[in-house]
XYZ file of C-alpha atoms in Angstrom:
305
model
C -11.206 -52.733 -37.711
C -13.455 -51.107 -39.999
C -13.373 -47.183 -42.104
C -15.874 -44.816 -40.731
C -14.848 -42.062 -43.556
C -11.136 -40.435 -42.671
C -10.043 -42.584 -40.269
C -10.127 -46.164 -39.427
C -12.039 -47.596 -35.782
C -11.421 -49.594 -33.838
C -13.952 -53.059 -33.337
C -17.014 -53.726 -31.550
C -15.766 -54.443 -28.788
C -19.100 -55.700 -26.988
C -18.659 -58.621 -29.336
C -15.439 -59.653 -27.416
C -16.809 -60.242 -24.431
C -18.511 -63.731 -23.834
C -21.830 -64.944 -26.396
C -23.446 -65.146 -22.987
C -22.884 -61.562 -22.082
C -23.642 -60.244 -25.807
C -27.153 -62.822 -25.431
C -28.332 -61.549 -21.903
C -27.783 -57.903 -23.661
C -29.988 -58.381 -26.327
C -32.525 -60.535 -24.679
C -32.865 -57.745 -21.959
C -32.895 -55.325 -24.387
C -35.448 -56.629 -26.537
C -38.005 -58.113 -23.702
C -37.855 -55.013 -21.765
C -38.199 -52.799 -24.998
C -41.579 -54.666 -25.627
C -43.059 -53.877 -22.271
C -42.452 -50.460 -21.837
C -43.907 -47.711 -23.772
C -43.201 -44.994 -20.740
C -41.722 -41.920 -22.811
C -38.536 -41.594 -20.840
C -38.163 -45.680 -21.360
C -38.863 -45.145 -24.911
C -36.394 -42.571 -25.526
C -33.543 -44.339 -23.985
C -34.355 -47.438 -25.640
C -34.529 -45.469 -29.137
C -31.367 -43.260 -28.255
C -29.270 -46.168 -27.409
C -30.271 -48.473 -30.127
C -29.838 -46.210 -32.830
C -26.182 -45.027 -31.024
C -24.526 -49.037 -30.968
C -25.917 -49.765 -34.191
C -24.320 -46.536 -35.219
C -20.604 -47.859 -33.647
C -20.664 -50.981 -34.515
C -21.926 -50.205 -38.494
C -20.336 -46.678 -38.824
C -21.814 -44.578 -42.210
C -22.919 -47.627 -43.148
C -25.531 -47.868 -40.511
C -26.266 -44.374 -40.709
C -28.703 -45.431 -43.960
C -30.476 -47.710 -41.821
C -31.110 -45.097 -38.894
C -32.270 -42.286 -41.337
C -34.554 -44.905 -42.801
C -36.289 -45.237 -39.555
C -37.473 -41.581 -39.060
C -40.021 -42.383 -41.997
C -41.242 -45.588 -40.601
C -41.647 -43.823 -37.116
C -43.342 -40.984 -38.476
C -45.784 -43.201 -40.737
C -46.966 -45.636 -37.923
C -47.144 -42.774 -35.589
C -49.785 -41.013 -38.231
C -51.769 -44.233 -38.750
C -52.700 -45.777 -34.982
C -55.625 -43.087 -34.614
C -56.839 -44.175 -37.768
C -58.122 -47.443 -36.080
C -57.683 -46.053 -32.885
C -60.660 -43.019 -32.020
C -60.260 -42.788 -28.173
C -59.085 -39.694 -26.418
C -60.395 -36.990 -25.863
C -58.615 -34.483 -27.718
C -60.163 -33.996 -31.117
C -57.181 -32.768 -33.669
C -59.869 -32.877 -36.764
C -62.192 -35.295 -38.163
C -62.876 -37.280 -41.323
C -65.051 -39.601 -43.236
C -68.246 -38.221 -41.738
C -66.912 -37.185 -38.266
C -64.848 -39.889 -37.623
C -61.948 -38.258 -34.790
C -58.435 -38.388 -35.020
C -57.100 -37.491 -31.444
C -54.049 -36.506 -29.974
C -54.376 -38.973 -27.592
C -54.309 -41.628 -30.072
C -51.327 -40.268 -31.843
C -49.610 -40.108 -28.996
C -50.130 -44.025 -27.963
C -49.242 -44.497 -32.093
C -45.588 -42.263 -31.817
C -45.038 -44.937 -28.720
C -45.869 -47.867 -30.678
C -43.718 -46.428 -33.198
C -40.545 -45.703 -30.631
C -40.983 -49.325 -29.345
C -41.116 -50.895 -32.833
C -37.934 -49.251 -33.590
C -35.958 -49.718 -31.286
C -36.651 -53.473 -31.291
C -35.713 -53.706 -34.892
C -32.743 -51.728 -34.504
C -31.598 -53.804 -31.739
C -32.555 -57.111 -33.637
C -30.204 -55.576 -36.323
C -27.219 -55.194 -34.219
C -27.903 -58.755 -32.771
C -27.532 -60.095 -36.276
C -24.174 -57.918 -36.303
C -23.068 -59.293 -33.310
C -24.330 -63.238 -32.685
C -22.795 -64.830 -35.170
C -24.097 -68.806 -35.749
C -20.831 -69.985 -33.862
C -21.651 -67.967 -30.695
C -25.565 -69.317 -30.434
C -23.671 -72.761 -30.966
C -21.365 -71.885 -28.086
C -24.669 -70.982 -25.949
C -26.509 -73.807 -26.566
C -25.208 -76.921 -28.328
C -25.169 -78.376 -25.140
C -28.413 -77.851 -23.831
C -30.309 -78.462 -27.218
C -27.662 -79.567 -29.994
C -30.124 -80.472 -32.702
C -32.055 -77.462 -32.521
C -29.413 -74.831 -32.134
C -27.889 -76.814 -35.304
C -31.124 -76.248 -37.066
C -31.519 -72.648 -35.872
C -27.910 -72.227 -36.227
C -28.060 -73.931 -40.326
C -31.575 -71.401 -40.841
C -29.005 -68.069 -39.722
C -26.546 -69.113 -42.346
C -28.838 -69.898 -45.090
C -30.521 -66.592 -45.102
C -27.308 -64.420 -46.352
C -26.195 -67.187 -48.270
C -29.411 -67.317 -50.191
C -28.758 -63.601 -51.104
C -25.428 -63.882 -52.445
C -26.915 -66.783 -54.711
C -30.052 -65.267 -55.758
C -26.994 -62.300 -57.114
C -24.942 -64.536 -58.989
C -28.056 -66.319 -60.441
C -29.474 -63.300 -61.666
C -26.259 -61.769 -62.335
C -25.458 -64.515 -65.052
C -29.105 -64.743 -66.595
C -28.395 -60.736 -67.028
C -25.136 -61.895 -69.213
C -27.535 -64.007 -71.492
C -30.017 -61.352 -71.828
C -32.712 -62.902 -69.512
C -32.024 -60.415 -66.487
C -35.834 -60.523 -64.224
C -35.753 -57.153 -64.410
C -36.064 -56.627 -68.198
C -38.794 -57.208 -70.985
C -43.001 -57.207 -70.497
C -44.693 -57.795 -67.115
C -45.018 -61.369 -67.923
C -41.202 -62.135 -68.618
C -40.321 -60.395 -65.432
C -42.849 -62.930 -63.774
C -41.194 -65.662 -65.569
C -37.669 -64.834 -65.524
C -38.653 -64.010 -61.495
C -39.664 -67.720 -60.872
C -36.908 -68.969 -62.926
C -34.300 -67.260 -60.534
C -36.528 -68.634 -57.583
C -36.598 -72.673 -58.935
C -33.051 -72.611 -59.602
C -32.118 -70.990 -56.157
C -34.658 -73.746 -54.469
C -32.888 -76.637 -56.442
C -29.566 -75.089 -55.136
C -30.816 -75.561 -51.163
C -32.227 -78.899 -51.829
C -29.204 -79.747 -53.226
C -26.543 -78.548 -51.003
C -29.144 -79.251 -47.493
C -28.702 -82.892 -49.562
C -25.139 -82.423 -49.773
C -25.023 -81.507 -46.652
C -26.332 -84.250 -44.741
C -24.361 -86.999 -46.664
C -21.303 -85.091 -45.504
C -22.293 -84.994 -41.704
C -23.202 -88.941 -41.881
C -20.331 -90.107 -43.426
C -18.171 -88.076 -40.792
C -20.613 -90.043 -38.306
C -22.825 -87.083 -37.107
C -25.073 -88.745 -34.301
C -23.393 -92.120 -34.094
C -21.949 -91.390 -30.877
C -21.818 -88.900 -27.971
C -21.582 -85.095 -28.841
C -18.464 -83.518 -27.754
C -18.434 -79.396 -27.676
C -15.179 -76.968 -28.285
C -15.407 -73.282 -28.282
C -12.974 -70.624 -28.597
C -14.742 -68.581 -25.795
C -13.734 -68.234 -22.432
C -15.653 -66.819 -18.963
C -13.049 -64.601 -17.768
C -13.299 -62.220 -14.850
C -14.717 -59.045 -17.207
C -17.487 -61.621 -18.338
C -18.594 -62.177 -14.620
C -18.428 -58.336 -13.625
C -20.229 -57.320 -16.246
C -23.251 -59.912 -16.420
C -23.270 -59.377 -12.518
C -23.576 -55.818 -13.307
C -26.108 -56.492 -15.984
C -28.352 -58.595 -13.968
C -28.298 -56.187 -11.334
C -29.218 -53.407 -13.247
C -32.524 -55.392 -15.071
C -33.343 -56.323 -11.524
C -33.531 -52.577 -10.753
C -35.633 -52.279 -13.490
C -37.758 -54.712 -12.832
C -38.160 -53.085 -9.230
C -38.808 -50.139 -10.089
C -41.667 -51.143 -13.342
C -43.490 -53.128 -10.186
C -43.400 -50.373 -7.882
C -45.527 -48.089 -10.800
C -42.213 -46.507 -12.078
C -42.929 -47.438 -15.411
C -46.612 -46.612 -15.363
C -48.191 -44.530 -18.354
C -51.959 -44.757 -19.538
C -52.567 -42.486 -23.083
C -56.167 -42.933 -23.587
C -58.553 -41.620 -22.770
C -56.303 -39.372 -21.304
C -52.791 -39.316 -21.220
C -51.478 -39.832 -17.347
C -47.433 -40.501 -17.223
C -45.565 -41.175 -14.319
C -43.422 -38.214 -14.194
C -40.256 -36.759 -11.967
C -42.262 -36.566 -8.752
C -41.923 -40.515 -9.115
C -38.630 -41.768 -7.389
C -39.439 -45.388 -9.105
C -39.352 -43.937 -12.294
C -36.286 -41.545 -12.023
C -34.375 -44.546 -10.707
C -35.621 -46.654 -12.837
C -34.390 -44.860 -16.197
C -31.196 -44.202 -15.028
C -30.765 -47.589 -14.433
C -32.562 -48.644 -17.306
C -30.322 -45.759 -19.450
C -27.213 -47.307 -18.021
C -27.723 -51.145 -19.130
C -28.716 -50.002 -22.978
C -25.461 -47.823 -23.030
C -23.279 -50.546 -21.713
C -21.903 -51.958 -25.385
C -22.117 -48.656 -26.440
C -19.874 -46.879 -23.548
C -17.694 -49.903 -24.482
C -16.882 -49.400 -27.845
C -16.768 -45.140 -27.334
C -14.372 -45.838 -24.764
C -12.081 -47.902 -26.391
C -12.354 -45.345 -29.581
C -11.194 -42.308 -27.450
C -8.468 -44.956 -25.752
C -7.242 -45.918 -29.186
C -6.942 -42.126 -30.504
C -4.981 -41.208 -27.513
C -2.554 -44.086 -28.265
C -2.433 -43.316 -31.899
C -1.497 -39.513 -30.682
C 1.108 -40.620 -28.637
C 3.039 -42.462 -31.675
């Protein structure tokens, strides 16, 4: 469990389920986030990412969410520099140069979409742990999810080293971020050769250890804690059906939105698109429905003690 401030919630519990289920999320998520830049589709994608990230990181995440409201509002403001079509002139610059609302409007979509992917590539990282994309596909491609898997784990690993390295150069009065310009430079690449010998060394380490226990001598066997159970299959059915009736309705023009010259949205008079963002609203709130509802379940146990 982890403290949200007060009181003390209750797990992810999206990340129970099956790696499969928490993959096909995210993957749907993600690819469908990067195709659609129709407002309503936007806002749901935004909304939904910014609400798991918020129950599965609690205050903590709420840094991370507030720090995207500057980011949106700064790529929103700088798409009709580059981009002069539309023809709604808000003012103009540098000789006459336009800045439209048309533009701004495509550039606060951009913005949405470029979000909400990174929000939901955070809470990926939260969730798929290195032993889940094992579990998904050792099988299928063991060498390369053991590469992929060995690049996940050296990233926060080279974090916590790059800490202690600079923590104990600070203790001998060399700390990177002390002295002239040039000694920050130098005591900068000093941190950075020492934490490269460190990988060399350990990848080195590493690889003896995995021969001697005769890595790739023989045929791969696979364990893994996880388990397809009967929740797993209802709810990828219920996933797949969903993107499929998202996918329906984006072909049938539900999703279709054009912002320059002019802007022309598919609106409410479009059954595709109604029925499309509800079911496109329901899939993005599935881990999210998930973890609210075992939060109100677990309060009305805790009430009943």
């Amino acid at each position: 469990s982890q403290s949200t401030g007060g009181h003390t919630m209750s797990k992810d519990v999206f990340t129970t389920y099956n790696p499969i289920i928490n993959f096909v999320f995210f993957m749907g998520a993600v690819v469908l986030g990067m195709f659609f830049v129709h407002p309503a589709f936007l806002a749901c994608s935004l909304l939904l990412s910014f609400s798991y990230y918020l129950t599965v990181r609690g205050r903590r995440g709420l840094k991370f969410v507030l720090g995207m409201i500057p980011l949106f509002i700064v790529l929103s403001a700088i798409n009709p520099l580059f981009n002069t079509s539309g023809a709604t002139v808000l003012f103009t610059y540098l000789g006459g140069r336009a800045y439209t609302l048309e533009a701004l409007f495509y550039g606060m979509a951009v913005a949405a979409m470029f979000v909400s992917i990174m929000t939901w590539f955070a809470s990926y990282n939260a969730v798929m742990t290195s032993d889940k994309f094992l579990y998904i596909f050792g099988k299928a491609a063991p060498s390369v999810s053991l590469v992929l898997s060995a690049i996940l784990r050296l990233i926060p690993s080279f974090q916590r080293k790059a800490v202690q390295i600079a923590g104990a150069r600070k203790c001998i009065g060399k700390a990177g971020d002390a002295g002239k310009r040039r000694e920050k430079i130098e005591n900068g690449m000093t941190v950075m050769s020492t934490l490269t010998t460190w990988a060399l060394e350990g990848g080195i380490v590493t690889a003896d250890s995995m021969r001697s226990r005769g890595y790739g001598s023989g045929r791969r066997t696979n364990f893994a804690i996880y388990r397809f159970g009967k929740r797993d299959i209802f709810l990828v059915v219920f996933m797949s059906v969903l993107i499929a009736g998202v996918m329906i309705c984006a072909s049938f023009g539900g999703t279709k939105v054009s912002y320059t010259p002019v802007v022309e949205i598919a609106g409410l008079d479009n059954t595709y698109t109604i029925a499309g963002t509800i079911a496109y609203f329901i899939f993005l709130a599935i881990p999210t429905v998930l973890n609210i509802t075992e939060e109100i379940t677990w309060r009305i146990l805790r009430s009943r003690i």
